Amino acid sequence: QVQLVESGGGSAQAGGSLRLSCAVFGVDYRWFCMGWFRQAPGKEREWVAGISGGSSTYYADFLKGRFTVSQDNAKNTLYLQMNSLKPEDTAMYYCAAGPGALCSSTPADMRKYNYWGQGTQVTVSS
């Protein structure tokens, strides 16, 4: 059974940093396109970043280099390092797993992801 468990959310000041984790159980995440999404109150869920093959990374244009995806293969865990946080980064953050080729084609298409975590809340204050 595939299970994704996010953690690491919390509160931060604008300009600060947080690191989110996504522990993957039941499958080797390197076979999948792993995506990070977020959903702010009253807004649609949006794609933030992705990683496939355990190494190729992809980012939404609006991030402008503030976030970085990484992995720990030994722990089967992904990370989203978020720097220079802004109040508009406030959202519930989710990780998701989809077909391996998804990251290089349409990583923002939520319908194509097969597994989702429960989310972790990030709140950034000004």
PDB file of N, CA, C and O in Angstrom, residues 9 21 31 44 47 52 54 60 63 75 79 89 93 95 98 104 107 122:
ATOM      1  N   GLY A   9       5.604  21.350   8.357  1.00  0.00           N
ATOM      2  CA  GLY A   9       4.914  22.621   8.242  1.00  0.00           C
ATOM      3  C   GLY A   9       4.910  23.351   9.572  1.00  0.00           C
ATOM      4  O   GLY A   9       5.283  22.816  10.617  1.00  0.00           O
ATOM      5  N   SER A  21       8.910  17.736   4.591  1.00  0.00           N
ATOM      6  CA  SER A  21       9.307  16.370   4.273  1.00  0.00           C
ATOM      7  C   SER A  21       8.117  15.599   3.745  1.00  0.00           C
ATOM      8  O   SER A  21       6.980  15.851   4.136  1.00  0.00           O
ATOM      9  N   TRP A  31      10.717   5.674  -8.875  1.00  0.00           N
ATOM     10  CA  TRP A  31       9.989   5.197 -10.046  1.00  0.00           C
ATOM     11  C   TRP A  31       8.876   6.171 -10.456  1.00  0.00           C
ATOM     12  O   TRP A  31       8.265   5.999 -11.508  1.00  0.00           O
ATOM     13  N   GLU A  44      -7.478  27.553  -5.853  1.00  0.00           N
ATOM     14  CA  GLU A  44      -7.295  26.212  -6.387  1.00  0.00           C
ATOM     15  C   GLU A  44      -5.920  25.676  -6.006  1.00  0.00           C
ATOM     16  O   GLU A  44      -4.977  26.437  -5.786  1.00  0.00           O
ATOM     17  N   TRP A  47       0.465  23.505  -8.594  1.00  0.00           N
ATOM     18  CA  TRP A  47       1.724  22.767  -8.593  1.00  0.00           C
ATOM     19  C   TRP A  47       2.857  23.705  -8.222  1.00  0.00           C
ATOM     20  O   TRP A  47       2.905  24.860  -8.683  1.00  0.00           O
ATOM     21  N   SER A  52      11.776  13.669 -10.456  1.00  0.00           N
ATOM     22  CA  SER A  52      11.571  12.345 -11.031  1.00  0.00           C
ATOM     23  C   SER A  52      12.903  11.618 -11.100  1.00  0.00           C
ATOM     24  O   SER A  52      13.960  12.253 -11.214  1.00  0.00           O
ATOM     25  N   GLY A  54      14.445  10.415  -8.932  1.00  0.00           N
ATOM     26  CA  GLY A  54      15.242  10.728  -7.760  1.00  0.00           C
ATOM     27  C   GLY A  54      16.238  11.834  -7.954  1.00  0.00           C
ATOM     28  O   GLY A  54      17.002  12.166  -7.041  1.00  0.00           O
ATOM     29  N   ALA A  60       7.837  25.484 -10.556  1.00  0.00           N
ATOM     30  CA  ALA A  60       6.905  26.467 -11.099  1.00  0.00           C
ATOM     31  C   ALA A  60       7.632  27.800 -11.286  1.00  0.00           C
ATOM     32  O   ALA A  60       8.477  28.174 -10.473  1.00  0.00           O
ATOM     33  N   LEU A  63       8.126  30.614  -8.516  1.00  0.00           N
ATOM     34  CA  LEU A  63       8.994  30.452  -7.350  1.00  0.00           C
ATOM     35  C   LEU A  63      10.261  31.289  -7.451  1.00  0.00           C
ATOM     36  O   LEU A  63      10.805  31.726  -6.447  1.00  0.00           O
ATOM     37  N   LYS A  75      16.230   7.079   3.142  1.00  0.00           N
ATOM     38  CA  LYS A  75      15.017   7.229   3.933  1.00  0.00           C
ATOM     39  C   LYS A  75      13.750   7.209   3.084  1.00  0.00           C
ATOM     40  O   LYS A  75      12.646   7.313   3.625  1.00  0.00           O
ATOM     41  N   TYR A  79      12.140  16.230   0.171  1.00  0.00           N
ATOM     42  CA  TYR A  79      12.126  17.452   0.942  1.00  0.00           C
ATOM     43  C   TYR A  79      11.790  18.639   0.026  1.00  0.00           C
ATOM     44  O   TYR A  79      12.115  18.623  -1.162  1.00  0.00           O
ATOM     45  N   ASP A  89       2.866  32.601   0.434  1.00  0.00           N
ATOM     46  CA  ASP A  89       3.207  31.174   0.440  1.00  0.00           C
ATOM     47  C   ASP A  89       2.357  30.409   1.450  1.00  0.00           C
ATOM     48  O   ASP A  89       2.436  29.172   1.513  1.00  0.00           O
ATOM     49  N   TYR A  93       0.307  22.362   2.077  1.00  0.00           N
ATOM     50  CA  TYR A  93       1.231  21.783   1.101  1.00  0.00           C
ATOM     51  C   TYR A  93       1.065  20.270   1.068  1.00  0.00           C
ATOM     52  O   TYR A  93       1.016  19.623   2.117  1.00  0.00           O
ATOM     53  N   CYS A  95       2.269  16.502  -0.984  1.00  0.00           N
ATOM     54  CA  CYS A  95       3.086  15.788  -1.956  1.00  0.00           C
ATOM     55  C   CYS A  95       2.215  14.728  -2.616  1.00  0.00           C
ATOM     56  O   CYS A  95       1.215  14.276  -2.049  1.00  0.00           O
ATOM     57  N   GLY A  98       2.937  10.297  -9.110  1.00  0.00           N
ATOM     58  CA  GLY A  98       2.306   9.990 -10.386  1.00  0.00           C
ATOM     59  C   GLY A  98       3.258   9.251 -11.301  1.00  0.00           C
ATOM     60  O   GLY A  98       4.403   8.962 -10.925  1.00  0.00           O
ATOM     61  N   SER A 104       8.180  15.543 -16.665  1.00  0.00           N
ATOM     62  CA  SER A 104       8.754  16.209 -17.840  1.00  0.00           C
ATOM     63  C   SER A 104       7.701  16.570 -18.867  1.00  0.00           C
ATOM     64  O   SER A 104       8.033  17.165 -19.904  1.00  0.00           O
ATOM     65  N   PRO A 107       3.484  18.192 -15.344  1.00  0.00           N
ATOM     66  CA  PRO A 107       3.550  17.969 -13.897  1.00  0.00           C
ATOM     67  C   PRO A 107       2.465  18.683 -13.114  1.00  0.00           C
ATOM     68  O   PRO A 107       2.187  18.306 -11.977  1.00  0.00           O
ATOM     69  N   VAL A 122       1.435  25.450   6.135  1.00  0.00           N
ATOM     70  CA  VAL A 122       2.495  26.455   6.232  1.00  0.00           C
ATOM     71  C   VAL A 122       1.826  27.820   6.350  1.00  0.00           C
ATOM     72  O   VAL A 122       0.975  28.174   5.531  1.00  0.00           O
TER      73      VAL A 122
END
